[in-house]
XYZ file of C-alpha atoms in Angstrom:
561
model
C 57.710 81.560 86.339
C 60.907 81.987 84.164
C 60.410 85.809 84.542
C 59.854 85.548 88.129
C 62.895 83.445 88.755
C 65.479 85.859 87.097
C 64.106 88.908 88.851
C 64.111 86.804 92.174
C 67.906 85.930 91.327
C 68.642 89.638 90.880
C 66.984 90.556 94.292
C 69.058 87.711 95.891
C 72.436 89.102 94.482
C 71.227 92.673 95.810
C 70.235 91.330 99.303
C 73.383 89.214 99.497
C 75.683 92.207 98.750
C 73.789 94.408 101.108
C 73.720 91.886 104.240
C 76.294 89.257 103.886
C 79.652 90.042 105.804
C 82.330 87.691 104.646
C 85.179 86.324 106.641
C 88.123 87.060 104.389
C 90.734 86.692 107.246
C 90.088 83.862 109.751
C 90.317 84.280 113.427
C 90.597 81.682 116.229
C 89.392 81.339 119.822
C 91.261 84.445 121.086
C 91.112 86.623 118.104
C 88.093 87.732 116.197
C 88.198 87.286 112.216
C 88.248 90.247 110.050
C 84.646 90.595 108.373
C 84.015 92.520 105.449
C 81.013 93.889 103.593
C 81.669 96.034 100.621
C 78.542 98.115 100.825
C 79.268 99.199 104.369
C 82.993 100.310 103.280
C 81.649 102.244 100.295
C 79.218 103.930 102.519
C 81.657 104.858 105.056
C 84.042 106.175 102.453
C 81.315 108.393 100.910
C 80.498 109.769 104.296
C 84.047 110.582 105.188
C 84.918 112.352 101.721
C 82.016 114.568 102.403
C 83.107 115.332 105.953
C 80.247 113.410 107.648
C 80.257 110.938 110.588
C 78.802 107.519 110.238
C 76.609 107.385 113.259
C 76.135 110.867 114.205
C 74.583 113.844 112.709
C 75.529 116.984 114.756
C 77.701 119.906 114.842
C 81.069 118.073 115.755
C 84.159 118.943 113.714
C 85.222 116.428 111.170
C 89.034 116.903 110.543
C 89.493 115.521 106.984
C 92.669 113.784 106.481
C 91.792 111.895 103.485
C 90.551 114.286 100.599
C 93.970 116.198 99.988
C 95.896 112.880 100.109
C 93.520 111.637 97.335
C 94.459 114.347 95.097
C 98.272 113.919 95.467
C 97.842 110.103 95.409
C 95.800 110.223 92.086
C 98.179 112.380 90.304
C 100.889 109.672 90.479
C 98.669 106.800 88.938
C 96.433 108.844 86.508
C 97.377 108.148 82.878
C 97.317 110.624 80.100
C 95.935 110.023 76.556
C 99.466 110.246 74.989
C 100.331 107.142 76.896
C 97.916 104.910 74.738
C 99.035 105.379 71.273
C 99.587 102.428 69.243
C 102.560 101.542 67.010
C 102.927 99.259 64.070
C 105.059 95.990 64.010
C 107.112 95.843 60.624
C 107.061 98.249 58.014
C 103.908 96.783 56.463
C 101.982 98.019 59.502
C 103.677 101.220 60.119
C 101.445 103.452 57.881
C 98.313 101.830 59.364
C 99.478 102.642 62.721
C 99.915 106.154 61.566
C 96.341 106.259 60.274
C 95.093 104.542 63.311
C 96.641 107.111 65.581
C 94.972 109.883 63.682
C 91.617 108.253 64.342
C 92.473 107.284 67.767
C 93.191 110.830 68.657
C 90.104 112.067 67.432
C 88.236 109.507 69.399
C 89.944 110.728 72.448
C 89.021 114.527 72.036
C 85.425 113.539 70.911
C 84.749 111.472 73.893
C 86.865 113.576 76.512
C 88.934 110.476 77.280
C 91.360 112.660 79.260
C 88.607 113.437 81.607
C 87.772 109.835 81.869
C 91.432 109.027 82.651
C 91.616 111.655 85.306
C 88.426 110.495 87.087
C 89.848 106.908 87.020
C 93.034 108.154 88.919
C 90.846 109.794 91.404
C 88.453 107.069 91.778
C 91.093 104.294 92.341
C 92.982 106.449 94.893
C 89.687 106.995 96.762
C 88.052 103.685 96.724
C 90.814 101.346 95.637
C 88.871 100.025 92.719
C 86.624 101.433 89.944
C 84.630 100.104 87.056
C 84.281 101.171 83.551
C 81.238 100.201 81.427
C 81.486 100.065 77.721
C 78.261 101.108 75.729
C 77.314 102.181 72.309
C 75.724 105.697 71.349
C 74.498 105.840 67.805
C 76.435 102.942 66.986
C 79.826 104.276 68.417
C 81.548 102.426 70.978
C 82.072 104.607 74.237
C 83.144 104.265 77.951
C 81.709 105.753 81.201
C 82.591 104.887 84.751
C 79.943 103.208 86.846
C 79.111 104.416 90.531
C 80.083 101.548 92.731
C 77.088 102.059 94.952
C 74.872 100.993 91.859
C 76.771 97.666 91.301
C 75.986 94.336 93.063
C 77.861 91.228 92.772
C 79.938 88.786 94.540
C 82.431 90.481 96.605
C 84.690 87.629 96.999
C 85.911 87.590 93.343
C 89.129 88.979 92.067
C 87.779 90.676 88.849
C 84.281 91.522 88.150
C 83.990 89.404 85.028
C 84.403 86.360 87.352
C 81.149 87.214 88.950
C 78.063 84.633 88.468
C 75.728 87.543 87.861
C 76.177 91.185 87.914
C 73.342 93.769 88.694
C 73.351 97.480 88.210
C 70.709 99.606 89.408
C 69.597 102.639 87.600
C 67.109 105.248 88.921
C 65.468 107.181 86.001
C 63.062 110.176 85.762
C 60.155 110.013 83.629
C 61.750 111.810 80.471
C 64.813 109.450 80.699
C 62.494 106.418 80.616
C 60.288 107.566 77.837
C 63.474 108.369 75.870
C 64.016 104.424 75.802
C 60.571 103.641 74.273
C 62.052 102.805 70.811
C 64.320 100.295 72.282
C 62.684 98.916 75.531
C 59.267 97.196 75.955
C 56.438 97.733 78.549
C 57.480 101.352 79.637
C 53.955 102.542 79.993
C 53.205 99.764 82.397
C 56.214 100.773 84.510
C 54.934 104.287 84.597
C 51.409 102.992 85.290
C 52.456 100.765 88.245
C 55.034 103.215 90.081
C 54.113 106.848 91.151
C 57.639 107.924 89.985
C 57.849 110.391 92.881
C 61.582 109.321 93.520
C 62.223 108.131 89.879
C 61.796 104.831 88.588
C 64.125 102.014 89.678
C 65.334 99.849 86.860
C 67.762 96.922 86.954
C 70.249 95.700 84.633
C 71.359 91.945 84.873
C 74.439 90.251 83.001
C 74.879 86.463 83.883
C 73.496 83.215 83.328
C 69.849 82.264 83.497
C 69.640 78.810 85.459
C 65.892 78.475 85.110
C 66.149 77.043 81.398
C 67.102 73.528 80.637
C 70.546 74.881 79.088
C 71.605 77.821 81.140
C 72.180 81.037 78.802
C 74.211 84.043 79.401
C 71.817 86.622 79.096
C 71.539 90.494 79.297
C 68.125 91.410 80.897
C 66.702 94.941 81.965
C 63.674 94.896 84.170
C 61.824 96.572 86.961
C 60.267 95.069 90.081
C 60.778 91.632 91.700
C 58.709 88.459 91.808
C 55.026 88.905 90.634
C 55.834 92.735 90.141
C 58.346 91.908 87.566
C 58.221 93.835 84.394
C 60.435 92.948 81.664
C 62.030 95.693 79.640
C 64.748 94.168 77.349
C 66.179 90.854 77.099
C 68.852 89.256 74.684
C 71.007 86.176 74.785
C 74.670 87.219 74.846
C 78.210 86.143 75.228
C 80.343 86.034 78.361
C 82.766 88.278 76.065
C 79.792 90.636 75.810
C 80.018 91.788 79.504
C 80.693 95.467 79.371
C 82.275 95.841 82.551
C 85.927 96.331 83.187
C 87.417 96.880 86.469
C 90.685 98.441 87.768
C 92.266 97.979 91.053
C 95.040 99.297 93.297
C 97.098 96.417 94.306
C 96.782 92.733 94.471
C 93.976 90.539 95.376
C 93.485 89.768 99.071
C 90.383 87.884 99.337
C 88.027 90.830 98.486
C 86.974 92.356 95.215
C 87.361 95.886 96.574
C 90.982 97.025 97.191
C 92.151 99.329 99.796
C 92.181 103.014 98.884
C 93.479 106.231 100.416
C 90.175 106.620 102.775
C 89.992 103.167 104.011
C 93.807 103.004 104.903
C 93.027 106.157 107.183
C 89.854 104.952 108.826
C 91.471 104.562 112.199
C 93.545 107.466 111.983
C 90.649 109.412 110.843
C 88.627 108.195 114.008
C 91.305 109.296 116.398
C 92.125 112.669 114.749
C 88.293 113.530 115.044
C 88.287 112.663 118.740
C 91.430 114.803 119.449
C 90.205 117.678 117.332
C 86.768 117.816 119.262
C 88.168 117.253 122.593
C 90.675 120.228 121.993
C 87.725 122.203 120.864
C 85.814 121.491 124.133
C 88.887 122.199 126.232
C 89.415 125.637 124.239
C 85.921 126.338 124.755
C 86.256 125.904 128.405
C 89.443 127.819 128.437
C 87.747 130.794 127.078
C 85.262 131.166 129.818
C 85.617 134.033 132.320
C 85.527 132.642 135.901
C 85.601 134.908 138.905
C 85.658 133.923 142.630
C 84.441 135.988 145.483
C 85.846 136.112 149.158
C 82.322 137.540 150.321
C 80.216 134.910 152.059
C 76.980 136.435 150.606
C 77.782 135.493 147.002
C 76.491 132.234 146.375
C 76.198 130.400 142.785
C 76.736 132.077 139.492
C 77.115 135.879 139.944
C 76.352 136.834 136.373
C 73.105 134.985 136.547
C 72.155 136.280 139.783
C 73.154 139.955 138.669
C 70.722 142.087 136.357
C 72.080 142.576 132.847
C 74.732 145.665 132.931
C 74.628 145.551 136.782
C 77.841 146.484 138.477
C 78.706 143.823 141.229
C 80.214 145.783 144.252
C 82.582 143.177 145.507
C 86.264 144.208 146.145
C 87.160 140.469 146.827
C 86.204 139.267 143.081
C 89.269 137.757 141.456
C 89.583 136.004 138.067
C 90.495 132.170 137.946
C 93.039 131.687 135.296
C 92.038 128.514 133.022
C 94.358 127.109 130.189
C 94.240 124.330 127.917
C 96.866 122.258 129.452
C 96.706 119.592 126.685
C 97.314 121.980 123.839
C 100.959 121.087 123.137
C 100.266 117.285 123.510
C 97.350 117.672 121.030
C 99.565 119.294 118.463
C 102.275 116.698 118.887
C 99.677 113.785 118.364
C 98.320 115.389 115.586
C 101.598 115.985 113.729
C 102.191 112.212 114.405
C 99.091 111.107 112.874
C 99.623 113.377 109.750
C 103.157 111.780 109.501
C 101.826 108.178 109.665
C 99.104 109.107 107.182
C 101.652 110.192 104.741
C 103.437 106.886 105.177
C 100.331 104.818 104.713
C 99.423 106.794 101.469
C 102.871 107.078 100.228
C 102.456 110.726 100.049
C 105.500 112.511 101.704
C 106.082 116.304 101.550
C 107.682 116.259 98.284
C 104.639 114.522 96.652
C 102.343 117.076 98.183
C 104.531 120.046 96.930
C 105.562 121.336 100.087
C 108.815 123.356 100.347
C 111.934 121.204 101.237
C 114.352 122.198 103.969
C 116.729 125.081 102.739
C 119.633 122.862 102.811
C 118.370 120.293 100.291
C 120.153 120.214 97.125
C 118.417 120.389 93.882
C 119.811 116.869 92.694
C 118.666 115.563 96.360
C 115.152 116.746 95.478
C 115.324 114.743 92.330
C 116.605 111.691 94.148
C 113.549 111.922 96.748
C 110.972 112.401 94.018
C 112.295 109.726 91.821
C 112.129 107.329 94.773
C 108.513 108.611 95.678
C 107.539 108.072 91.981
C 108.904 104.580 91.845
C 106.807 103.455 94.710
C 103.698 103.781 92.550
C 105.335 102.197 89.544
C 103.636 98.576 90.036
C 100.142 100.481 90.668
C 100.561 102.420 87.511
C 101.784 99.542 85.371
C 98.784 97.334 86.317
C 96.407 100.127 85.701
C 97.960 101.236 82.307
C 98.212 97.719 80.973
C 94.446 97.081 81.759
C 93.659 100.249 80.063
C 95.666 99.412 76.812
C 94.014 95.873 76.893
C 90.525 97.514 76.971
C 91.450 100.036 74.174
C 93.204 97.428 71.819
C 90.452 94.755 72.303
C 87.291 96.939 72.190
C 87.653 100.544 71.391
C 90.401 100.672 68.609
C 88.702 97.950 66.392
C 85.532 99.725 66.880
C 86.906 103.082 65.955
C 88.338 101.899 62.669
C 85.191 99.451 61.798
C 83.587 102.120 59.624
C 86.915 102.265 57.960
C 86.365 98.639 56.748
C 83.391 100.017 54.880
C 85.284 102.290 52.762
C 85.293 105.351 54.811
C 87.739 107.773 53.725
C 89.967 110.380 55.761
C 92.261 113.176 55.174
C 95.983 111.764 55.841
C 98.207 114.583 55.216
C 99.761 116.862 57.956
C 102.697 118.247 56.066
C 104.585 117.840 52.691
C 106.629 114.774 54.086
C 103.324 112.985 54.829
C 102.353 114.070 51.132
C 105.402 112.450 49.678
C 105.023 109.274 51.610
C 101.373 108.937 50.989
C 102.119 109.241 46.996
C 104.670 106.708 47.551
C 102.315 104.338 49.261
C 99.730 104.859 46.716
C 102.173 103.889 43.998
C 103.362 100.874 45.915
C 99.676 99.766 46.424
C 98.853 100.147 42.667
C 102.066 98.365 41.746
C 101.213 95.251 44.090
C 97.764 95.059 42.738
C 99.021 95.087 39.089
C 101.516 92.467 39.870
C 98.743 90.158 41.536
C 96.760 90.825 38.406
C 99.457 89.518 36.330
C 100.860 92.706 34.798
C 104.534 93.092 34.316
C 105.744 96.587 35.698
C 107.421 98.231 32.762
C 108.464 101.991 32.613
C 105.063 102.607 30.649
C 103.027 100.885 33.249
C 104.783 102.865 36.061
C 104.243 106.219 34.336
C 100.390 105.174 33.827
C 100.197 104.490 37.570
C 101.784 107.747 38.475
C 99.335 109.639 36.067
C 96.525 108.105 37.630
C 97.593 108.971 41.116
C 97.786 112.573 40.076
C 94.527 112.541 38.506
C 92.853 110.792 41.674
C 94.464 113.462 43.863
C 93.302 116.516 41.608
C 89.842 114.962 41.976
C 89.279 113.774 45.587
C 92.461 115.264 47.357
C 94.866 113.130 49.122
C 92.487 110.659 50.641
C 92.609 106.997 51.223
C 90.065 104.271 51.010
C 90.599 101.812 53.711
C 90.326 98.159 52.430
C 88.772 95.435 54.416
C 90.925 93.727 57.227
C 93.336 96.597 56.522
C 94.109 96.873 60.359
C 95.789 93.768 61.885
C 95.052 93.982 65.646
C 96.047 90.684 66.480
C 99.495 90.837 65.067
C 100.106 94.297 63.460
C 99.862 96.451 66.617
C 101.417 97.003 69.941
C 100.994 99.529 72.803
C 103.414 100.244 75.420
C 101.671 102.433 78.011
C 103.973 104.555 80.224
C 104.108 107.581 82.174
C 103.587 111.041 80.752
C 106.962 112.526 81.915
C 108.830 109.186 80.980
C 107.152 109.205 77.328
C 108.635 112.845 76.739
C 111.937 112.013 77.978
C 111.972 108.640 75.752
C 110.727 110.485 72.661
C 113.427 113.160 73.252
C 115.984 110.359 73.518
C 114.682 108.773 70.286
C 115.032 112.047 68.434
C 118.590 112.652 69.679
C 119.901 109.187 69.204
C 118.078 109.010 65.476
C 119.965 112.230 64.676
C 123.291 110.899 65.929
C 122.847 107.722 63.949
C 121.993 109.222 60.535
C 124.856 111.832 61.067
C 127.260 109.029 61.430
C 125.797 106.860 58.569
C 122.810 108.123 56.584
C 122.469 104.535 55.136
C 121.030 103.455 58.378
C 117.956 105.524 57.686
C 116.879 102.623 55.284
C 117.315 99.632 57.640
C 114.153 97.980 58.645
C 115.437 97.710 62.225
C 116.100 101.502 62.342
C 112.604 102.030 61.092
C 111.048 99.832 63.706
C 113.154 101.500 66.161
C 111.452 104.944 65.378
C 107.930 103.431 65.297
C 108.326 101.888 68.572
C 109.002 105.112 70.060
C 106.138 107.086 68.157
C 108.270 108.488 65.448
C 107.189 108.099 61.707
C 110.332 106.871 59.968
C 109.575 109.114 56.862
C 109.973 112.076 58.674
C 113.684 112.242 58.103
C 113.693 112.563 54.263
C 116.909 111.348 52.173
C 117.386 115.012 51.256
C 117.559 115.850 54.886
C 119.921 112.892 55.740
C 122.283 114.158 53.076
C 122.246 117.764 54.620
C 122.947 116.166 57.871
C 125.819 114.138 56.645
C 127.256 116.989 54.624
C 127.047 119.176 58.013
C 129.059 116.558 59.768
C 131.677 116.388 57.288
C 132.077 120.082 56.511
C 131.876 121.778 60.017
C 133.504 120.822 63.214
C 131.537 118.286 65.083
C 130.181 119.468 68.300
C 130.038 117.405 71.552
C 126.328 117.215 71.961
C 125.555 116.223 75.623
C 122.147 114.826 76.719
C 120.525 116.415 79.574
C 120.647 114.799 83.116
C 117.866 112.542 83.231
C 117.607 112.442 87.121
C 117.710 116.380 87.187
C 114.946 116.249 84.434
C 112.716 114.245 86.578
C 113.057 116.710 89.507
C 109.939 118.372 88.221
C 106.845 117.258 90.364
C 104.210 115.810 88.364
C 101.271 117.940 88.390
């Protein structure tokens, strides 16, 4: 009975999502309420992006006004991998952040995270919301996007983790099902009781099992419902183990699915399709050759009465002129619809890469572009911050988890890294000696240096990561930002650092200055004391030049691509 109850709960969640229309804006006696069903909206969006009508299957023209706007909309909210680099807080965590960034970059490359981020931007622009799912592959934490059509949960919630039960449907072929034999149970029974012609439908459930005396949060994978239910996998989980992470365009307005580009243009899409097909019919009629005859003997359709190729001897035949009288009005209304669609989707000409008027100044283009980009600032910030939270809470700790088991990595990139690495080893060994009660004398220090040189000759410049080396709760932060802004900020950091050191090299040793560089993704040891002295001598011996920073507004005139 227990197994049957959980399968029926899954069935009820699916049925509710399929059939229930919620009233998320109330009406009154005169005005109908606004009803919403997430499945119906998703189905309509999927039809529209594939140039198909919802209620008809004929050769009518579908004049798509959404797909190209999705492309331009998504490029202004799509993040880049460089936007999610961690930085250390305090000098103690700066070397750790440097090591962490190296491992994170490798994880980004191994998992094609750039593609996941690009798909995220396009998915949010299309549907208004998307969902990521965290999963493990050979013990490694990974991320993939979940198809919204396969997810079922309460459509009135704000975030997916607020749902009282989440169901994800999977359709597997026989090979995919057999590949799970070492993990799942009763696979042979699933194959025996289903013909598998269209694949095998498997459901996955995260939520509470209320059939028990003490409700438990469970993760269950099964097939079928009621007395046909077959359990494949079951485990007691924690709510924090829920692997789904959702990302949204805009604020919550009574429904989980936010409004993307396609839904914003539903009504305009209907109207433009109507106009285009009416104009096509008018053009087809206007292309007909109609003749009239003054002869009383000519009755009906002359061309049908005549034999093919026959000459009609009628001197009174005259052509009837037919024109598409509504063509100009059609063009004007079509232009108005396109303009209004741009306003609804925040995609003016400058965002779409269209040529500006000839009298537009370069700085004017920069102002318009900056204004258009600013319109997406809040969208970007919400999305980027959520991605940063997911990475810092789940992915980065998993990435360095093996390091806590004394994994070793190559850390050197150039001779400056080599020098700083050697210094960090010396500081580490000195600290261990002090904690062990040893007084650091010149002889002890020389012994430490000899041991370091011996270890380097034997194993190379590698580092064994001690347990709890990475302090994710207090030691690291991430400031996700736009790719273009990130480049400009780093250039400003380089410029300002050189100016500060040129004015007073002693600033290079200040903890505040080191933290300033770290916050902007620059390793403070990249500017060595020797280089600081050279900068100082150049500033004193040569004629100082008036270095001007570039015009930031003009620098932003480049359209994001």
